PDB file of C-alpha atoms and ligand atoms in Angstrom:
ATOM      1  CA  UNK A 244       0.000   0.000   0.000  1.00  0.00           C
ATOM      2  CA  UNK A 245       1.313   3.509  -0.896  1.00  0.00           C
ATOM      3  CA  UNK A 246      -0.137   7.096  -1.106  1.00  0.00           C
ATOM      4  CA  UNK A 247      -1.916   5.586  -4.603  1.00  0.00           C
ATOM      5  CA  UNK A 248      -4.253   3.107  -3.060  1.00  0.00           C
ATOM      6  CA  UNK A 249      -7.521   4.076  -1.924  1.00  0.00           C
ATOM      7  CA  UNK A 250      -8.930   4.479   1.396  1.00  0.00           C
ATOM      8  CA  UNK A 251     -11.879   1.975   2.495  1.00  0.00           C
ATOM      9  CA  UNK A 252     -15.305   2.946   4.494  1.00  0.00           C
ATOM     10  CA  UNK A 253     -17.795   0.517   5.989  1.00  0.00           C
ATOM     11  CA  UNK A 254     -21.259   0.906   7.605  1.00  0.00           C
ATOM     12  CA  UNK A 255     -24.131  -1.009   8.442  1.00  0.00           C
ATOM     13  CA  UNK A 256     -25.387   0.648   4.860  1.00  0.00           C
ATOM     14  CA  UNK A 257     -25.651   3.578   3.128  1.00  0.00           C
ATOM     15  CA  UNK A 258     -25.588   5.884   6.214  1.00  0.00           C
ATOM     16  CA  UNK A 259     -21.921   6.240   5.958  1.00  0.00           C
ATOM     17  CA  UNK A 260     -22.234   7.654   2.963  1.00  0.00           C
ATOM     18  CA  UNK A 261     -22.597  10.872   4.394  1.00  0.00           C
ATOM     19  CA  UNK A 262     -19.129  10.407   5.585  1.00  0.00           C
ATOM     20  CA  UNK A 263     -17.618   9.442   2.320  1.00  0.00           C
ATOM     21  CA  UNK A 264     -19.291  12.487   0.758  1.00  0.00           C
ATOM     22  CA  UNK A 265     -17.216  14.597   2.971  1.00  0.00           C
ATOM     23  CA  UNK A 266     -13.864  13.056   2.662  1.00  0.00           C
ATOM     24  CA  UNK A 267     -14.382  13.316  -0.870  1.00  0.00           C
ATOM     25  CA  UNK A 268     -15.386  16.673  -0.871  1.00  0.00           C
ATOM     26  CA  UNK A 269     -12.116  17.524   1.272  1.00  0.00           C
ATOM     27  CA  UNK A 270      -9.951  15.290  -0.628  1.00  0.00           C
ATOM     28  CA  UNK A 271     -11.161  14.708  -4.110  1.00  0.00           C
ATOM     29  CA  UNK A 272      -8.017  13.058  -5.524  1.00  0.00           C
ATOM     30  CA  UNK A 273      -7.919  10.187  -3.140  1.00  0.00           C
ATOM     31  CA  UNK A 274      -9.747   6.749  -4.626  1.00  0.00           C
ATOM     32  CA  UNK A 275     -12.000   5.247  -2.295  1.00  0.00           C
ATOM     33  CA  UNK A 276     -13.460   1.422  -1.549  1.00  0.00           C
ATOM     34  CA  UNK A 277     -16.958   1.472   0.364  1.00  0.00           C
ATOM     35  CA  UNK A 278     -18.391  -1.263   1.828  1.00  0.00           C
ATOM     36  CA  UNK A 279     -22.260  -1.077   2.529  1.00  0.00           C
ATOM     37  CA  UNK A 280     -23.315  -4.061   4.568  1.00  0.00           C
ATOM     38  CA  UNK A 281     -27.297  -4.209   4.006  1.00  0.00           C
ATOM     39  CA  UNK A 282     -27.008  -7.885   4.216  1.00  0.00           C
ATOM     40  CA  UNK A 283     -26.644  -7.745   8.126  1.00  0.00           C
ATOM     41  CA  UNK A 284     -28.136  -4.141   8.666  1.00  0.00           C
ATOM     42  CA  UNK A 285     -28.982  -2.855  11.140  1.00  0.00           C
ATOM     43  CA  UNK A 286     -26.063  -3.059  13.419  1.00  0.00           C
ATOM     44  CA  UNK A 287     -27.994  -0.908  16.251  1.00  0.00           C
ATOM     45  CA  UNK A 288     -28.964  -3.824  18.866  1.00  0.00           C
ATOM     46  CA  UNK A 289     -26.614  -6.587  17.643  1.00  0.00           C
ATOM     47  CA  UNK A 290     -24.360  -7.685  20.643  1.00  0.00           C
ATOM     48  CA  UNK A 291     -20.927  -5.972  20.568  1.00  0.00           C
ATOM     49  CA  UNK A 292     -19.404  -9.549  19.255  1.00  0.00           C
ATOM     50  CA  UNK A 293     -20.917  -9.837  16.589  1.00  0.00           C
ATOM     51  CA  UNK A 294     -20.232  -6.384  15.324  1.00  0.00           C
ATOM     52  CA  UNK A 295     -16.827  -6.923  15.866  1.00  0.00           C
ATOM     53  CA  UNK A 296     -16.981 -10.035  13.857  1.00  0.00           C
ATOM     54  CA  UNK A 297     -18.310  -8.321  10.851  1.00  0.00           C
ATOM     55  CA  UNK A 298     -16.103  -5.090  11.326  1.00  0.00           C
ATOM     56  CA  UNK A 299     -13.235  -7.425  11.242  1.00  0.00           C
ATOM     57  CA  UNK A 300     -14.734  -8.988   7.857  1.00  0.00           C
ATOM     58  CA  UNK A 301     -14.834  -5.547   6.182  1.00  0.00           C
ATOM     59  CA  UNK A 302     -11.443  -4.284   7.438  1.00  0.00           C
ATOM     60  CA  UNK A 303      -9.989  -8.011   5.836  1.00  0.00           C
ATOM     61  CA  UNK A 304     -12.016  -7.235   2.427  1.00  0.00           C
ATOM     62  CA  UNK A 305     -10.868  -3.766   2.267  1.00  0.00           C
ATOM     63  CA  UNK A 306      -6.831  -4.114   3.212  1.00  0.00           C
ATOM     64  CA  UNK A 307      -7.096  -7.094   0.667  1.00  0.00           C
ATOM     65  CA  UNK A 308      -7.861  -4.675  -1.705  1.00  0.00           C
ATOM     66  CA  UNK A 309      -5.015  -2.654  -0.864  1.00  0.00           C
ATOM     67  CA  UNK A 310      -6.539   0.371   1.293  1.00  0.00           C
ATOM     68  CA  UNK A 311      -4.405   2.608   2.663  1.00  0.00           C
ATOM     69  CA  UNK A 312      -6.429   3.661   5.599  1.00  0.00           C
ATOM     70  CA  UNK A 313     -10.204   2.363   7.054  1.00  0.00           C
ATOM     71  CA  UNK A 314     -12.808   4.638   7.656  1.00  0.00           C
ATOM     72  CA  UNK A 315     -15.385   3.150  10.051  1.00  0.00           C
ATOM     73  CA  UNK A 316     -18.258   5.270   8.899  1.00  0.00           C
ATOM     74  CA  UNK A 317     -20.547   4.226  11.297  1.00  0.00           C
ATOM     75  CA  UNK A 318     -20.632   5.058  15.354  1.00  0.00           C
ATOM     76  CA  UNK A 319     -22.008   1.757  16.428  1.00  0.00           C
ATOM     77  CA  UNK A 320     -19.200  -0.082  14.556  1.00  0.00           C
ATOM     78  CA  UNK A 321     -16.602   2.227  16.037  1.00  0.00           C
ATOM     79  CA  UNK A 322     -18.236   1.596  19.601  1.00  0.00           C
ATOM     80  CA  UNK A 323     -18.176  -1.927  19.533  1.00  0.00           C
ATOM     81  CA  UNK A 324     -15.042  -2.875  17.577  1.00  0.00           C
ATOM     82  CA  UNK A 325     -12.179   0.191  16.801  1.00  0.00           C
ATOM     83  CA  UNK A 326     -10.576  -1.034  19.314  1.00  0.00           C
ATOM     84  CA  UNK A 327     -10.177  -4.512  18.211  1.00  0.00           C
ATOM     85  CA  UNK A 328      -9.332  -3.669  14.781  1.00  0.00           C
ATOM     86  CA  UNK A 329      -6.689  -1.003  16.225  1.00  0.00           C
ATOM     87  CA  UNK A 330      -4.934  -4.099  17.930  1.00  0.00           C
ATOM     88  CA  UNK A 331      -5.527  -6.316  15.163  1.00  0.00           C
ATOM     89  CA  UNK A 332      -3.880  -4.100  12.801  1.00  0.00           C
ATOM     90  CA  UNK A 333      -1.387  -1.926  14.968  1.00  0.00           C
ATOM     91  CA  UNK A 334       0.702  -0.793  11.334  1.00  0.00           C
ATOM     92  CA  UNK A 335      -3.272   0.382   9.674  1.00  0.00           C
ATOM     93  CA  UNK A 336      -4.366   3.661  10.322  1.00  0.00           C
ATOM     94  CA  UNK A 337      -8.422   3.751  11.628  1.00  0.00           C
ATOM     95  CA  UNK A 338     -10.660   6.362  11.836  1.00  0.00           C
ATOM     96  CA  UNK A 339     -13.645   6.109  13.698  1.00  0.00           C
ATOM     97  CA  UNK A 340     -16.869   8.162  13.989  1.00  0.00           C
ATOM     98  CA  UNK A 341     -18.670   9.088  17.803  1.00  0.00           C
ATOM     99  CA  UNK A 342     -21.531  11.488  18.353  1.00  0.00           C
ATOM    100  CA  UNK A 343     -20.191  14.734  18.364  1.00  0.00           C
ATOM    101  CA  UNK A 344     -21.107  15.602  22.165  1.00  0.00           C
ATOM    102  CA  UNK A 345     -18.314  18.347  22.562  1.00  0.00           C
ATOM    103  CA  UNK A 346     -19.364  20.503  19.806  1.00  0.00           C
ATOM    104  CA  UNK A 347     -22.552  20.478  21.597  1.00  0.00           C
ATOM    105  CA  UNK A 348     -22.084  21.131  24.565  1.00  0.00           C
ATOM    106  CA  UNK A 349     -19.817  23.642  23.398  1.00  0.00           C
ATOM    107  CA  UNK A 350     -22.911  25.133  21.557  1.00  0.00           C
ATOM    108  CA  UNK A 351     -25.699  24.691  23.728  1.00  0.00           C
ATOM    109  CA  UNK A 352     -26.912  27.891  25.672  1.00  0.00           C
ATOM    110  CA  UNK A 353     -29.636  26.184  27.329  1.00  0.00           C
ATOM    111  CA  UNK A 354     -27.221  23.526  29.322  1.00  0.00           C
ATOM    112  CA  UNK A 355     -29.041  21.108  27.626  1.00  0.00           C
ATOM    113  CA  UNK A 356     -28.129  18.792  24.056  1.00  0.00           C
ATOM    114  CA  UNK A 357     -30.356  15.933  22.463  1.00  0.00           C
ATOM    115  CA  UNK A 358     -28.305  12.746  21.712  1.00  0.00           C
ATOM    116  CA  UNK A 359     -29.799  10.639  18.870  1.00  0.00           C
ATOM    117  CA  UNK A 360     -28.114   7.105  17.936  1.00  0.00           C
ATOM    118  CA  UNK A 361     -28.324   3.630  18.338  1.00  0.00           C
ATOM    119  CA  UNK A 362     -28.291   1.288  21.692  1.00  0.00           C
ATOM    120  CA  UNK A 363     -25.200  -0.343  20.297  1.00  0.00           C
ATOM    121  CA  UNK A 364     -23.309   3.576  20.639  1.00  0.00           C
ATOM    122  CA  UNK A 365     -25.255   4.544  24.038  1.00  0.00           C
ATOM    123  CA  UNK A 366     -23.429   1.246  25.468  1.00  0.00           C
ATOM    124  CA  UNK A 367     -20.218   2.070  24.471  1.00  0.00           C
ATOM    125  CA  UNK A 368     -17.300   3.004  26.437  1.00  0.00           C
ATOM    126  CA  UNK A 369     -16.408   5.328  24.030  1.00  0.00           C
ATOM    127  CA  UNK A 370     -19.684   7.856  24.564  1.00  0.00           C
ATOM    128  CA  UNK A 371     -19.660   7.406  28.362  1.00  0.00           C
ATOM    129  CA  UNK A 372     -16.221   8.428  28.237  1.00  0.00           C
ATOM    130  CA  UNK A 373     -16.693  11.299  26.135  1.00  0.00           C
ATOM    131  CA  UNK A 374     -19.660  12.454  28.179  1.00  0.00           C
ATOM    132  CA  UNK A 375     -17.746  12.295  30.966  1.00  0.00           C
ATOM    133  CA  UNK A 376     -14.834  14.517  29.856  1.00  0.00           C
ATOM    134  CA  UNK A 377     -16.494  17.125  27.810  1.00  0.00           C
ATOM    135  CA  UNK A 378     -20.306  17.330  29.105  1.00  0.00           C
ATOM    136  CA  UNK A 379     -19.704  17.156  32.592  1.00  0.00           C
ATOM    137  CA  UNK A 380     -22.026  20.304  32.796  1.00  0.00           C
ATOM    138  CA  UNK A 381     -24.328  19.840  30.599  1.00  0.00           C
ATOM    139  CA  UNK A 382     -27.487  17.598  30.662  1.00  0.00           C
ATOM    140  CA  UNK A 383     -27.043  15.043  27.724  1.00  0.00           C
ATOM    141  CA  UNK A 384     -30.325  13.326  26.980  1.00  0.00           C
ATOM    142  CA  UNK A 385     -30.494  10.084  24.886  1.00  0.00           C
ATOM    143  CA  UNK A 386     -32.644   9.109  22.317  1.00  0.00           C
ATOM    144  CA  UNK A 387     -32.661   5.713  20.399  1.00  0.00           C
ATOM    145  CA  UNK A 388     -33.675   6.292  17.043  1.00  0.00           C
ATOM    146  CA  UNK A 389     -33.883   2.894  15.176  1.00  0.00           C
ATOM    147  CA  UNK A 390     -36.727   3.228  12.965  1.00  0.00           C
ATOM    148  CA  UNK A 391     -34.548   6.262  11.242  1.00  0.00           C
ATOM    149  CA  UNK A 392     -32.207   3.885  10.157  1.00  0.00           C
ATOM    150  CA  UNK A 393     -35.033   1.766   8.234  1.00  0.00           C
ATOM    151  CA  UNK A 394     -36.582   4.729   7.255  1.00  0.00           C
ATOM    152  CA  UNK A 395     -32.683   5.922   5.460  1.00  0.00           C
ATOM    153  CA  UNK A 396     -32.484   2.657   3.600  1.00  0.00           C
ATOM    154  CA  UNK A 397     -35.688   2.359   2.157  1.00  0.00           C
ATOM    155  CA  UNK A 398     -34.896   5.494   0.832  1.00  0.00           C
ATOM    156  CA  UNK A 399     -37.489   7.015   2.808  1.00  0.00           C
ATOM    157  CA  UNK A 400     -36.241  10.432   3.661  1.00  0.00           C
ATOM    158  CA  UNK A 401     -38.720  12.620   2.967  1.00  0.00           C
ATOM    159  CA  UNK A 402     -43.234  12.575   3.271  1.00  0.00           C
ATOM    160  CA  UNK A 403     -45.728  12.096   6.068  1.00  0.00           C
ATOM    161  CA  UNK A 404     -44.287   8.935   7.413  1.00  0.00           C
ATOM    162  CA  UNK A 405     -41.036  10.282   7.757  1.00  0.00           C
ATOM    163  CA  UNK A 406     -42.153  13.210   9.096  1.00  0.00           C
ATOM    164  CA  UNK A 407     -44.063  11.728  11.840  1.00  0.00           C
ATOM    165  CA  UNK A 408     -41.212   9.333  12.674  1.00  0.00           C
ATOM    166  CA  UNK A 409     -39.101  12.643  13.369  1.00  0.00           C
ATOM    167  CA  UNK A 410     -41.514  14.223  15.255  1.00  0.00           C
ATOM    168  CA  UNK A 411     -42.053  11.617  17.699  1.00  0.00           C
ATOM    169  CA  UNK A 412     -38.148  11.439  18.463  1.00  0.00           C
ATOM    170  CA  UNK A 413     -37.004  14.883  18.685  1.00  0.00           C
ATOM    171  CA  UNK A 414     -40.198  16.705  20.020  1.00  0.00           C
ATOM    172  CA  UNK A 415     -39.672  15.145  24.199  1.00  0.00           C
ATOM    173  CA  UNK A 416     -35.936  16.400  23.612  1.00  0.00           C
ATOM    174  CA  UNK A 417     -36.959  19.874  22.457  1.00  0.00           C
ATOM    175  CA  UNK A 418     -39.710  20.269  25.242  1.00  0.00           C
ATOM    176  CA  UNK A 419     -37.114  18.861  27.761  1.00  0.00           C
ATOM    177  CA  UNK A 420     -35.196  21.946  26.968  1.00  0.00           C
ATOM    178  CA  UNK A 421     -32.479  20.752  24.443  1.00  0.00           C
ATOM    179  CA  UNK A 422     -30.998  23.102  21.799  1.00  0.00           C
ATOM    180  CA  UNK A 423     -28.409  21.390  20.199  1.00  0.00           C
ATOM    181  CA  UNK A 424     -29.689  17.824  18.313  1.00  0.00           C
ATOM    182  CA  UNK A 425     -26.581  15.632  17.850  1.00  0.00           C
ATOM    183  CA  UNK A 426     -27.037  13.168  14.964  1.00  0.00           C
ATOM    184  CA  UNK A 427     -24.918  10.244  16.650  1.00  0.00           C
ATOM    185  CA  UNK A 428     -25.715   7.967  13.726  1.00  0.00           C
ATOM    186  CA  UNK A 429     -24.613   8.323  10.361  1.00  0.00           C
ATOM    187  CA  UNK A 430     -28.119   7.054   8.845  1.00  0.00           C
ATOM    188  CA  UNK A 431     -29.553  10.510  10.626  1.00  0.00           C
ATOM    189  CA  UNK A 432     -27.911  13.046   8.292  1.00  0.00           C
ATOM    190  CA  UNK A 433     -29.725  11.924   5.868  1.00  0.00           C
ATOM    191  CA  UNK A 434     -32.990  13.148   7.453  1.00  0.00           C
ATOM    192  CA  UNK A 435     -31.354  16.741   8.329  1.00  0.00           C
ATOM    193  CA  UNK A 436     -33.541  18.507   6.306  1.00  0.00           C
ATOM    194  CA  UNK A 437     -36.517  16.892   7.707  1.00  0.00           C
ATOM    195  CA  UNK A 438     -34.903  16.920  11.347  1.00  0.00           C
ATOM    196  CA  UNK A 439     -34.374  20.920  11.010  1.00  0.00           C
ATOM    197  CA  UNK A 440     -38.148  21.841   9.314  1.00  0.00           C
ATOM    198  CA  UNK A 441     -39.648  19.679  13.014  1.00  0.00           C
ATOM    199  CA  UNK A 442     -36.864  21.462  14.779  1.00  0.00           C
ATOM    200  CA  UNK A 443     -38.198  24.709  13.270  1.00  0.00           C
ATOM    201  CA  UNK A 444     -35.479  27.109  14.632  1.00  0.00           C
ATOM    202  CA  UNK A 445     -35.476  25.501  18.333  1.00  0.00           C
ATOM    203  CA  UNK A 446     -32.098  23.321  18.000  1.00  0.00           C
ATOM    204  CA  UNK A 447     -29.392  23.418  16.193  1.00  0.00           C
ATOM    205  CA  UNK A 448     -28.699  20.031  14.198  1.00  0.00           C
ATOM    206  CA  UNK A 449     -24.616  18.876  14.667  1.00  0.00           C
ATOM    207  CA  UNK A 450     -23.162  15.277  12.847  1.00  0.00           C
ATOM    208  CA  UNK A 451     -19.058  15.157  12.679  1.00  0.00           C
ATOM    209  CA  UNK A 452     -18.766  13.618   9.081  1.00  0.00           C
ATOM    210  CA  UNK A 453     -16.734  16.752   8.335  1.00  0.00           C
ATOM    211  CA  UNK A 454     -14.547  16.610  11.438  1.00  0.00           C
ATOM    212  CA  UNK A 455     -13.908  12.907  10.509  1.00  0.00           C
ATOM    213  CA  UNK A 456     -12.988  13.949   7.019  1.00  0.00           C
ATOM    214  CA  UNK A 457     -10.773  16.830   8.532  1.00  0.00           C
ATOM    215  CA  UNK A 458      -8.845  13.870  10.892  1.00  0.00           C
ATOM    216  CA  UNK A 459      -8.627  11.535   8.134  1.00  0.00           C
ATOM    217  CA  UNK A 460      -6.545  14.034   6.243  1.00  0.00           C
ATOM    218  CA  UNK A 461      -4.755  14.139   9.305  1.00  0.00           C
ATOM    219  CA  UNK A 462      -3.715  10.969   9.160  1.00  0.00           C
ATOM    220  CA  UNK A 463      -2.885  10.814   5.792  1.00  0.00           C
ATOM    221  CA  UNK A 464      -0.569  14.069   5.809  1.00  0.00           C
ATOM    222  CA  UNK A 465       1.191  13.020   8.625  1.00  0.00           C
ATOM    223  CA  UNK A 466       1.922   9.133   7.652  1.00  0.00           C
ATOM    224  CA  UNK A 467       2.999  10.756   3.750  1.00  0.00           C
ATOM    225  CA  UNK A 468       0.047   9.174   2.588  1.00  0.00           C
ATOM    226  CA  UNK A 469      -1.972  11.495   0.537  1.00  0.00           C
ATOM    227  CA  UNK A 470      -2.779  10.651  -3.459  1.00  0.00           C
ATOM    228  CA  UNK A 471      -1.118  13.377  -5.463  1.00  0.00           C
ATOM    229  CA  UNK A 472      -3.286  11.856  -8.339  1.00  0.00           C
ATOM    230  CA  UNK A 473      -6.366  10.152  -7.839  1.00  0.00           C
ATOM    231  CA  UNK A 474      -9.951  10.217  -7.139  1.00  0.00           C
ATOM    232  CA  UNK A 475     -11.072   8.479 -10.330  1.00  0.00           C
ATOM    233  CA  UNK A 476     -12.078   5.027  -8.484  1.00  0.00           C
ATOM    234  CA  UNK A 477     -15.109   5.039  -5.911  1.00  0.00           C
ATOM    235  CA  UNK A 478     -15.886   1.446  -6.044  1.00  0.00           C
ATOM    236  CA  UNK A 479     -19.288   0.804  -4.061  1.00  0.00           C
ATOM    237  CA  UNK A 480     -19.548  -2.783  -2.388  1.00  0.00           C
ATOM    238  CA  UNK A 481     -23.130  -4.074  -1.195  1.00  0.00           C
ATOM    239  CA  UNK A 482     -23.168  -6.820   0.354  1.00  0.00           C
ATOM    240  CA  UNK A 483     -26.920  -7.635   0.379  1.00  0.00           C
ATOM    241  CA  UNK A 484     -26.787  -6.828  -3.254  1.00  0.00           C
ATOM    242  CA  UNK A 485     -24.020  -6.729  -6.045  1.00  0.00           C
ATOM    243  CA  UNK A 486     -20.861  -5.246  -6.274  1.00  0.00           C
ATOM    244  CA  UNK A 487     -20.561  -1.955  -8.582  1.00  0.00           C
ATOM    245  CA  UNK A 488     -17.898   0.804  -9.687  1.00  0.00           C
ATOM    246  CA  UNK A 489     -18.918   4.257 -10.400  1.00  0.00           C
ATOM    247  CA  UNK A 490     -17.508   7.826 -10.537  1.00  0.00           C
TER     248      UNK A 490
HETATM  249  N1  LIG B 771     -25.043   3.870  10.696  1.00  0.00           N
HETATM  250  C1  LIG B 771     -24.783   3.220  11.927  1.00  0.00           C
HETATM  251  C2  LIG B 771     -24.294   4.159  13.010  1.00  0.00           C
HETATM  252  O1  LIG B 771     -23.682   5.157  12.712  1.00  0.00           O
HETATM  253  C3  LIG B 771     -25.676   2.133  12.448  1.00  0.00           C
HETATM  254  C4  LIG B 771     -27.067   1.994  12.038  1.00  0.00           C
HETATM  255  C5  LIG B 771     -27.549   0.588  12.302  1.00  0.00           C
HETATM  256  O2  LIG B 771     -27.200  -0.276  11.508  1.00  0.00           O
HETATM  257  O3  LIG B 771     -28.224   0.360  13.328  1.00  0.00           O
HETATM  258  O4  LIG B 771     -24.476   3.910  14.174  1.00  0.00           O
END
């Protein structure tokens, strides 16, 4: 592997797409490899072994395929299994992706942030951690929000259903005082738009997929790694479906 292979993603599906978006966006000449693994999705309330199973699967399929770097585009993932695949592969650089509770807290005026994601990330050393360090003043409130991630892969982002869906998440958070909405899953950016016009002004919306683009560049800089040349070769790789190249 050299600063001319490309760098892999995986998520539960097409939720880390978001992420890819921005790390393509912020470095358009590096070639990517994303995994999408609708066969097994959703990851949300599958016991942390078996994630790391799977994560382990995708890291194999992508470094066999000569990536130069693994994106785990997907918090749950990263909560159950960076770890793992950190020790497994101490020479492999990982990114990972966690709710972005800092930012809000950072941002909130009311003392109070909205924390939307999956059981699998609420369970997670990782959040607990993070909560600890950088919200110790501010009241974090959870909310699972599975049926957004069926909602994202049917392709159902927009319409009454949706809408509704939304609406019963986020409304107990804004009424419980919350004015920053944390998208702590990377199927929930997808439904920004939708997430803002319930929000209606009352919360700000925050997702890191741009600060995980920012310290994947990072990474890259500092290890010599960045493509002088590419970013013609996003292959797409669906596991519940069939594998497929495009621009
Ligand atoms: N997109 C994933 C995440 O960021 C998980 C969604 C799921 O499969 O439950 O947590």
């Amino acid at each position: 592997m050299n600063a001319f292979s490309p760098v892999g993603f995986f998520d539960s599906g097409i939720g880390g797409l978001c992420v890819l978006d921005a790390f393509r966006r912020r470095l358009p000449r590096e070639d990517t490899v994303y995994i999408a693994d609708t066969a097994n999705c959703p990851y949300g309330n599958r016991p942390a072994a078996e994630i790391v199973r799977l994560a382990r699967r995708h890291a194999r399929t992508l470094l066999a395929r000569g990536c130069k770097m693994v994106v785990v585009a997907c918090n749950t993932a990263t909560a159950a299994a960076i770890d793992d695949l950190r020790a497994k592969w101490p020479d492999v650089p990982f990114v990972g992706i966690e709710p972005a509770v800092k930012p809000a807290a950072l941002r909130s005026k009311s003392g109070v942030v909205g924390v939307l994601a999956t059981q699998g990330t609420f369970g997670g050393r990782l959040y607990r951690e993070t909560c600890a360090r950088f919200a110790k003043n501010t009241t974090v409130l959870t909310c699972v929000a599975d049926e957004f991630v069926a909602l994202v892969e049917r392709g159902e982002t927009t319409g009454a259903r949706a809408e509704a869906a939304v609406r019963r998440k986020i409304e107990p958070l804004l009424s419980a005082g919350a004015d920053v909405l944390v998208l702590g899953c990377t199927h929930f950016p997808h439904l920004k738009p939708l997430i803002e016009k319930v929000a209606n002004g009352r919360a700000k919306v925050v997702e890191p997929s741009g600060a995980v683009a920012r310290q994947a560049e990072r990474l890259l800089a500092e290890r010599g790694l960045l493509n002088p040349s590419g970013g013609t070769s996003h292959v797409f790789i669906d596991t519940g479906g069939k594998a497929s190249a495009h621009d």
